[in-house]
């Protein structure tokens, strides 16, 4: 009997190569940071977005995925990254870095601004094929993660959970984190039924994530 929300398996050679070619050569480039819907670039290509709590390792993962160290900039300061950042992946894809969430001490006005912009973006972007919700494997799904998942549910945007920093967790603790993540995902109808396990530092799961993006239509 297959577990609900199994871990995504290593892709076959053809699919893995397709993912490698999409991101090969460090072709990813920053396009623009958007603070209002009027600033969105043309929706003329397939788009994926990344969401995650602050300090989940989102910037590091995007840099590993795109082979561009420093492409996505990390910040530990609340309110520093208030923009929706767009990156070109060649001429075929946009990769979108959503503002980090989960800062308890972020000003209420900033949090409300983030929420409004995210809701507008998620409900109004027709070329958005999938959201990737990043969850720290050391901590599992938190209440703020469930909030973004519920927002994706209501926006009818399919999302896939990516567990980050898997190398930082002991095997038994990782197994527990995966199980609690499965239980959380089961509450969300928009959740894609596979979990991607990653470690940016050890380049684990990056090929799976690349292949996943490359095969979206």
PDB file of C-alpha atoms in Angstrom:
ATOM      1  CA  UNK A   1       0.000   0.000   0.000  1.00  0.00           C
ATOM      2  CA  UNK A   2       1.456   3.344  -1.053  1.00  0.00           C
ATOM      3  CA  UNK A   3       1.685   6.063   1.552  1.00  0.00           C
ATOM      4  CA  UNK A   4      -0.231   9.256   0.890  1.00  0.00           C
ATOM      5  CA  UNK A   5       2.105  12.023  -0.298  1.00  0.00           C
ATOM      6  CA  UNK A   6       5.104   9.795  -1.039  1.00  0.00           C
ATOM      7  CA  UNK A   7       8.560  11.256  -1.547  1.00  0.00           C
ATOM      8  CA  UNK A   8       9.178  12.074  -5.207  1.00  0.00           C
ATOM      9  CA  UNK A   9      11.522   9.559  -6.789  1.00  0.00           C
ATOM     10  CA  UNK A  10      14.635  10.268  -8.825  1.00  0.00           C
ATOM     11  CA  UNK A  11      13.487  10.905 -12.410  1.00  0.00           C
ATOM     12  CA  UNK A  12      14.441   8.654 -15.292  1.00  0.00           C
ATOM     13  CA  UNK A  13      17.406   9.660 -17.433  1.00  0.00           C
ATOM     14  CA  UNK A  14      15.298  11.382 -20.098  1.00  0.00           C
ATOM     15  CA  UNK A  15      13.331  13.493 -17.614  1.00  0.00           C
ATOM     16  CA  UNK A  16      16.399  14.279 -15.550  1.00  0.00           C
ATOM     17  CA  UNK A  17      18.206  15.498 -18.663  1.00  0.00           C
ATOM     18  CA  UNK A  18      15.227  17.638 -19.602  1.00  0.00           C
ATOM     19  CA  UNK A  19      15.421  19.306 -16.208  1.00  0.00           C
ATOM     20  CA  UNK A  20      19.183  19.743 -16.458  1.00  0.00           C
ATOM     21  CA  UNK A  21      18.909  21.396 -19.875  1.00  0.00           C
ATOM     22  CA  UNK A  22      16.231  23.829 -18.689  1.00  0.00           C
ATOM     23  CA  UNK A  23      18.577  25.243 -16.052  1.00  0.00           C
ATOM     24  CA  UNK A  24      21.917  24.563 -17.777  1.00  0.00           C
ATOM     25  CA  UNK A  25      24.535  27.234 -18.208  1.00  0.00           C
ATOM     26  CA  UNK A  26      23.372  29.555 -15.457  1.00  0.00           C
ATOM     27  CA  UNK A  27      20.928  31.251 -17.836  1.00  0.00           C
ATOM     28  CA  UNK A  28      18.584  32.432 -15.071  1.00  0.00           C
ATOM     29  CA  UNK A  29      18.366  36.217 -14.867  1.00  0.00           C
ATOM     30  CA  UNK A  30      16.602  38.645 -12.565  1.00  0.00           C
ATOM     31  CA  UNK A  31      13.788  40.450 -14.400  1.00  0.00           C
ATOM     32  CA  UNK A  32      12.138  42.726 -11.855  1.00  0.00           C
ATOM     33  CA  UNK A  33      10.712  43.080  -8.371  1.00  0.00           C
ATOM     34  CA  UNK A  34       6.989  43.749  -8.247  1.00  0.00           C
ATOM     35  CA  UNK A  35       5.101  45.574  -5.485  1.00  0.00           C
ATOM     36  CA  UNK A  36       1.734  45.902  -7.266  1.00  0.00           C
ATOM     37  CA  UNK A  37      -0.253  43.895  -9.796  1.00  0.00           C
ATOM     38  CA  UNK A  38       0.265  46.630 -12.375  1.00  0.00           C
ATOM     39  CA  UNK A  39       3.960  45.811 -12.396  1.00  0.00           C
ATOM     40  CA  UNK A  40       3.644  42.150 -13.341  1.00  0.00           C
ATOM     41  CA  UNK A  41       5.491  41.133 -16.502  1.00  0.00           C
ATOM     42  CA  UNK A  42       3.560  39.716 -19.448  1.00  0.00           C
ATOM     43  CA  UNK A  43       2.211  36.248 -18.699  1.00  0.00           C
ATOM     44  CA  UNK A  44       3.703  34.905 -21.916  1.00  0.00           C
ATOM     45  CA  UNK A  45       5.451  31.835 -20.529  1.00  0.00           C
ATOM     46  CA  UNK A  46       4.995  29.060 -18.016  1.00  0.00           C
ATOM     47  CA  UNK A  47       5.446  30.233 -14.447  1.00  0.00           C
ATOM     48  CA  UNK A  48       6.230  28.572 -11.108  1.00  0.00           C
ATOM     49  CA  UNK A  49       6.496  30.299  -7.752  1.00  0.00           C
ATOM     50  CA  UNK A  50       8.272  29.559  -4.488  1.00  0.00           C
ATOM     51  CA  UNK A  51       6.839  30.392  -1.080  1.00  0.00           C
ATOM     52  CA  UNK A  52       8.222  29.741   2.356  1.00  0.00           C
ATOM     53  CA  UNK A  53       8.742  30.989   5.865  1.00  0.00           C
ATOM     54  CA  UNK A  54      11.643  33.337   6.435  1.00  0.00           C
ATOM     55  CA  UNK A  55      14.874  31.375   7.020  1.00  0.00           C
ATOM     56  CA  UNK A  56      13.510  28.220   5.355  1.00  0.00           C
ATOM     57  CA  UNK A  57      16.349  28.336   2.829  1.00  0.00           C
ATOM     58  CA  UNK A  58      14.332  29.612  -0.132  1.00  0.00           C
ATOM     59  CA  UNK A  59      17.041  31.831  -1.600  1.00  0.00           C
ATOM     60  CA  UNK A  60      19.661  29.119  -1.227  1.00  0.00           C
ATOM     61  CA  UNK A  61      17.399  26.599  -2.940  1.00  0.00           C
ATOM     62  CA  UNK A  62      16.635  28.934  -5.846  1.00  0.00           C
ATOM     63  CA  UNK A  63      20.360  29.609  -6.287  1.00  0.00           C
ATOM     64  CA  UNK A  64      21.128  25.878  -6.307  1.00  0.00           C
ATOM     65  CA  UNK A  65      18.266  25.174  -8.705  1.00  0.00           C
ATOM     66  CA  UNK A  66      19.389  27.825 -11.191  1.00  0.00           C
ATOM     67  CA  UNK A  67      23.150  27.291 -10.883  1.00  0.00           C
ATOM     68  CA  UNK A  68      23.458  30.988 -10.057  1.00  0.00           C
ATOM     69  CA  UNK A  69      25.043  31.643  -6.691  1.00  0.00           C
ATOM     70  CA  UNK A  70      23.713  34.940  -5.395  1.00  0.00           C
ATOM     71  CA  UNK A  71      20.821  35.174  -7.871  1.00  0.00           C
ATOM     72  CA  UNK A  72      18.215  35.209  -5.103  1.00  0.00           C
ATOM     73  CA  UNK A  73      19.305  37.275  -2.131  1.00  0.00           C
ATOM     74  CA  UNK A  74      18.610  36.122   1.395  1.00  0.00           C
ATOM     75  CA  UNK A  75      17.606  38.573   4.096  1.00  0.00           C
ATOM     76  CA  UNK A  76      17.122  38.126   7.821  1.00  0.00           C
ATOM     77  CA  UNK A  77      15.476  41.506   8.197  1.00  0.00           C
ATOM     78  CA  UNK A  78      11.665  41.724   8.412  1.00  0.00           C
ATOM     79  CA  UNK A  79      10.226  43.770   5.596  1.00  0.00           C
ATOM     80  CA  UNK A  80      13.418  43.752   3.515  1.00  0.00           C
ATOM     81  CA  UNK A  81      11.964  41.443   0.876  1.00  0.00           C
ATOM     82  CA  UNK A  82       8.506  42.818   0.215  1.00  0.00           C
ATOM     83  CA  UNK A  83       8.570  42.320  -3.534  1.00  0.00           C
ATOM     84  CA  UNK A  84       7.515  39.472  -5.771  1.00  0.00           C
ATOM     85  CA  UNK A  85      10.759  38.805  -7.631  1.00  0.00           C
ATOM     86  CA  UNK A  86      10.669  37.472 -11.192  1.00  0.00           C
ATOM     87  CA  UNK A  87      13.502  35.561 -12.842  1.00  0.00           C
ATOM     88  CA  UNK A  88      13.759  34.409 -16.452  1.00  0.00           C
ATOM     89  CA  UNK A  89      14.707  30.799 -17.075  1.00  0.00           C
ATOM     90  CA  UNK A  90      15.727  31.196 -20.693  1.00  0.00           C
ATOM     91  CA  UNK A  91      12.780  32.266 -22.818  1.00  0.00           C
ATOM     92  CA  UNK A  92      10.371  29.562 -21.688  1.00  0.00           C
ATOM     93  CA  UNK A  93       9.803  29.986 -17.926  1.00  0.00           C
ATOM     94  CA  UNK A  94       9.433  32.512 -15.143  1.00  0.00           C
ATOM     95  CA  UNK A  95      10.610  31.498 -11.693  1.00  0.00           C
ATOM     96  CA  UNK A  96       8.918  33.659  -9.067  1.00  0.00           C
ATOM     97  CA  UNK A  97      10.237  34.257  -5.558  1.00  0.00           C
ATOM     98  CA  UNK A  98       7.401  35.254  -3.245  1.00  0.00           C
ATOM     99  CA  UNK A  99       8.017  37.348  -0.103  1.00  0.00           C
ATOM    100  CA  UNK A 100       9.029  35.314   2.921  1.00  0.00           C
ATOM    101  CA  UNK A 101       6.447  35.007   5.659  1.00  0.00           C
ATOM    102  CA  UNK A 102       6.396  34.156   9.333  1.00  0.00           C
ATOM    103  CA  UNK A 103       8.124  37.086  10.971  1.00  0.00           C
ATOM    104  CA  UNK A 104       6.239  37.607  14.212  1.00  0.00           C
ATOM    105  CA  UNK A 105       7.722  41.076  14.611  1.00  0.00           C
ATOM    106  CA  UNK A 106       6.973  42.340  11.096  1.00  0.00           C
ATOM    107  CA  UNK A 107       4.775  45.449  11.198  1.00  0.00           C
ATOM    108  CA  UNK A 108       1.077  44.678  10.751  1.00  0.00           C
ATOM    109  CA  UNK A 109       0.824  47.070   7.810  1.00  0.00           C
ATOM    110  CA  UNK A 110       3.601  45.209   5.984  1.00  0.00           C
ATOM    111  CA  UNK A 111       2.022  41.815   6.681  1.00  0.00           C
ATOM    112  CA  UNK A 112      -1.329  43.035   5.370  1.00  0.00           C
ATOM    113  CA  UNK A 113       0.339  44.465   2.265  1.00  0.00           C
ATOM    114  CA  UNK A 114       2.082  41.135   1.613  1.00  0.00           C
ATOM    115  CA  UNK A 115      -1.170  39.233   2.050  1.00  0.00           C
ATOM    116  CA  UNK A 116      -3.113  41.470  -0.331  1.00  0.00           C
ATOM    117  CA  UNK A 117      -0.451  41.274  -3.015  1.00  0.00           C
ATOM    118  CA  UNK A 118      -0.096  37.508  -2.675  1.00  0.00           C
ATOM    119  CA  UNK A 119      -3.847  36.953  -2.903  1.00  0.00           C
ATOM    120  CA  UNK A 120      -4.080  39.135  -5.998  1.00  0.00           C
ATOM    121  CA  UNK A 121      -1.110  37.433  -7.632  1.00  0.00           C
ATOM    122  CA  UNK A 122      -2.203  33.869  -6.883  1.00  0.00           C
ATOM    123  CA  UNK A 123      -5.785  34.376  -8.006  1.00  0.00           C
ATOM    124  CA  UNK A 124      -4.962  36.416 -11.096  1.00  0.00           C
ATOM    125  CA  UNK A 125      -1.959  34.776 -12.758  1.00  0.00           C
ATOM    126  CA  UNK A 126      -3.307  32.460 -15.459  1.00  0.00           C
ATOM    127  CA  UNK A 127       0.109  31.142 -16.552  1.00  0.00           C
ATOM    128  CA  UNK A 128       1.047  30.019 -13.013  1.00  0.00           C
ATOM    129  CA  UNK A 129       1.325  26.236 -13.193  1.00  0.00           C
ATOM    130  CA  UNK A 130       2.501  25.323  -9.711  1.00  0.00           C
ATOM    131  CA  UNK A 131       3.520  26.791  -6.395  1.00  0.00           C
ATOM    132  CA  UNK A 132       6.264  25.167  -4.371  1.00  0.00           C
ATOM    133  CA  UNK A 133       5.780  25.594  -0.634  1.00  0.00           C
ATOM    134  CA  UNK A 134       9.060  25.194   1.202  1.00  0.00           C
ATOM    135  CA  UNK A 135       9.002  23.651   4.673  1.00  0.00           C
ATOM    136  CA  UNK A 136      12.051  23.292   6.929  1.00  0.00           C
ATOM    137  CA  UNK A 137      12.570  19.563   7.501  1.00  0.00           C
ATOM    138  CA  UNK A 138      13.859  20.307  11.001  1.00  0.00           C
ATOM    139  CA  UNK A 139      10.587  21.873  12.103  1.00  0.00           C
ATOM    140  CA  UNK A 140       7.841  20.526   9.836  1.00  0.00           C
ATOM    141  CA  UNK A 141       4.670  22.370   8.876  1.00  0.00           C
ATOM    142  CA  UNK A 142       3.890  25.367  11.086  1.00  0.00           C
ATOM    143  CA  UNK A 143       0.669  27.369  11.389  1.00  0.00           C
ATOM    144  CA  UNK A 144       2.000  30.036   9.016  1.00  0.00           C
ATOM    145  CA  UNK A 145       2.704  27.337   6.421  1.00  0.00           C
ATOM    146  CA  UNK A 146      -0.862  26.131   6.699  1.00  0.00           C
ATOM    147  CA  UNK A 147      -2.049  29.699   6.141  1.00  0.00           C
ATOM    148  CA  UNK A 148      -0.264  29.935   2.773  1.00  0.00           C
ATOM    149  CA  UNK A 149      -1.521  26.441   1.885  1.00  0.00           C
ATOM    150  CA  UNK A 150      -5.085  27.526   2.644  1.00  0.00           C
ATOM    151  CA  UNK A 151      -4.566  30.610   0.496  1.00  0.00           C
ATOM    152  CA  UNK A 152      -3.429  28.367  -2.355  1.00  0.00           C
ATOM    153  CA  UNK A 153      -6.484  26.155  -1.802  1.00  0.00           C
ATOM    154  CA  UNK A 154      -8.827  29.117  -2.088  1.00  0.00           C
ATOM    155  CA  UNK A 155      -6.945  30.419  -5.138  1.00  0.00           C
ATOM    156  CA  UNK A 156      -7.186  26.987  -6.825  1.00  0.00           C
ATOM    157  CA  UNK A 157      -3.416  26.895  -7.336  1.00  0.00           C
ATOM    158  CA  UNK A 158      -1.817  23.456  -7.187  1.00  0.00           C
ATOM    159  CA  UNK A 159       1.102  23.448  -4.761  1.00  0.00           C
ATOM    160  CA  UNK A 160       3.816  20.956  -3.998  1.00  0.00           C
ATOM    161  CA  UNK A 161       5.634  20.723  -0.691  1.00  0.00           C
ATOM    162  CA  UNK A 162       9.435  20.894  -0.758  1.00  0.00           C
ATOM    163  CA  UNK A 163      11.185  19.891   2.467  1.00  0.00           C
ATOM    164  CA  UNK A 164      14.439  21.823   2.808  1.00  0.00           C
ATOM    165  CA  UNK A 165      17.601  21.265   4.868  1.00  0.00           C
ATOM    166  CA  UNK A 166      17.082  17.495   4.958  1.00  0.00           C
ATOM    167  CA  UNK A 167      20.796  17.046   5.680  1.00  0.00           C
ATOM    168  CA  UNK A 168      20.396  18.891   8.987  1.00  0.00           C
ATOM    169  CA  UNK A 169      18.039  16.280  10.467  1.00  0.00           C
ATOM    170  CA  UNK A 170      18.700  12.878  12.011  1.00  0.00           C
ATOM    171  CA  UNK A 171      17.019  10.005  10.194  1.00  0.00           C
ATOM    172  CA  UNK A 172      14.423   9.307  12.883  1.00  0.00           C
ATOM    173  CA  UNK A 173      13.547  12.995  13.222  1.00  0.00           C
ATOM    174  CA  UNK A 174      13.299  13.336   9.443  1.00  0.00           C
ATOM    175  CA  UNK A 175      10.875  10.414   9.294  1.00  0.00           C
ATOM    176  CA  UNK A 176       8.683  12.098  11.909  1.00  0.00           C
ATOM    177  CA  UNK A 177       8.824  15.409  10.054  1.00  0.00           C
ATOM    178  CA  UNK A 178       7.790  13.728   6.806  1.00  0.00           C
ATOM    179  CA  UNK A 179       4.878  12.003   8.521  1.00  0.00           C
ATOM    180  CA  UNK A 180       3.550  15.183  10.146  1.00  0.00           C
ATOM    181  CA  UNK A 181       3.924  16.963   6.800  1.00  0.00           C
ATOM    182  CA  UNK A 182       1.831  14.263   5.122  1.00  0.00           C
ATOM    183  CA  UNK A 183      -0.901  14.723   7.704  1.00  0.00           C
ATOM    184  CA  UNK A 184      -0.889  18.476   7.184  1.00  0.00           C
ATOM    185  CA  UNK A 185      -1.007  18.185   3.390  1.00  0.00           C
ATOM    186  CA  UNK A 186      -3.983  15.834   3.595  1.00  0.00           C
ATOM    187  CA  UNK A 187      -6.035  18.773   4.860  1.00  0.00           C
ATOM    188  CA  UNK A 188      -5.411  20.784   1.688  1.00  0.00           C
ATOM    189  CA  UNK A 189      -7.217  19.944  -1.571  1.00  0.00           C
ATOM    190  CA  UNK A 190      -4.732  21.912  -3.712  1.00  0.00           C
ATOM    191  CA  UNK A 191      -1.742  19.875  -2.491  1.00  0.00           C
ATOM    192  CA  UNK A 192       0.052  17.869  -5.184  1.00  0.00           C
ATOM    193  CA  UNK A 193       0.426  14.267  -3.958  1.00  0.00           C
ATOM    194  CA  UNK A 194       4.227  14.104  -3.776  1.00  0.00           C
ATOM    195  CA  UNK A 195       6.823  15.645  -1.464  1.00  0.00           C
ATOM    196  CA  UNK A 196      10.249  16.695  -2.737  1.00  0.00           C
ATOM    197  CA  UNK A 197      13.050  16.215  -0.201  1.00  0.00           C
ATOM    198  CA  UNK A 198      16.018  18.555  -0.692  1.00  0.00           C
ATOM    199  CA  UNK A 199      19.361  19.677   0.647  1.00  0.00           C
ATOM    200  CA  UNK A 200      20.796  22.676  -1.180  1.00  0.00           C
ATOM    201  CA  UNK A 201      24.207  22.260   0.459  1.00  0.00           C
ATOM    202  CA  UNK A 202      24.528  18.639  -0.692  1.00  0.00           C
ATOM    203  CA  UNK A 203      22.640  19.129  -3.969  1.00  0.00           C
ATOM    204  CA  UNK A 204      20.083  16.495  -2.958  1.00  0.00           C
ATOM    205  CA  UNK A 205      16.677  16.591  -4.629  1.00  0.00           C
ATOM    206  CA  UNK A 206      17.685  19.465  -6.918  1.00  0.00           C
ATOM    207  CA  UNK A 207      17.532  17.228  -9.997  1.00  0.00           C
ATOM    208  CA  UNK A 208      14.039  16.112  -8.978  1.00  0.00           C
ATOM    209  CA  UNK A 209      12.865  19.704  -8.614  1.00  0.00           C
ATOM    210  CA  UNK A 210      14.378  20.696 -11.968  1.00  0.00           C
ATOM    211  CA  UNK A 211      12.746  17.737 -13.699  1.00  0.00           C
ATOM    212  CA  UNK A 212       9.409  18.520 -12.058  1.00  0.00           C
ATOM    213  CA  UNK A 213       9.463  22.074 -13.378  1.00  0.00           C
ATOM    214  CA  UNK A 214      10.685  21.028 -16.812  1.00  0.00           C
ATOM    215  CA  UNK A 215       7.792  18.591 -17.299  1.00  0.00           C
ATOM    216  CA  UNK A 216       4.992  20.953 -16.311  1.00  0.00           C
ATOM    217  CA  UNK A 217       2.704  21.926 -19.184  1.00  0.00           C
TER     218      UNK A 217
END
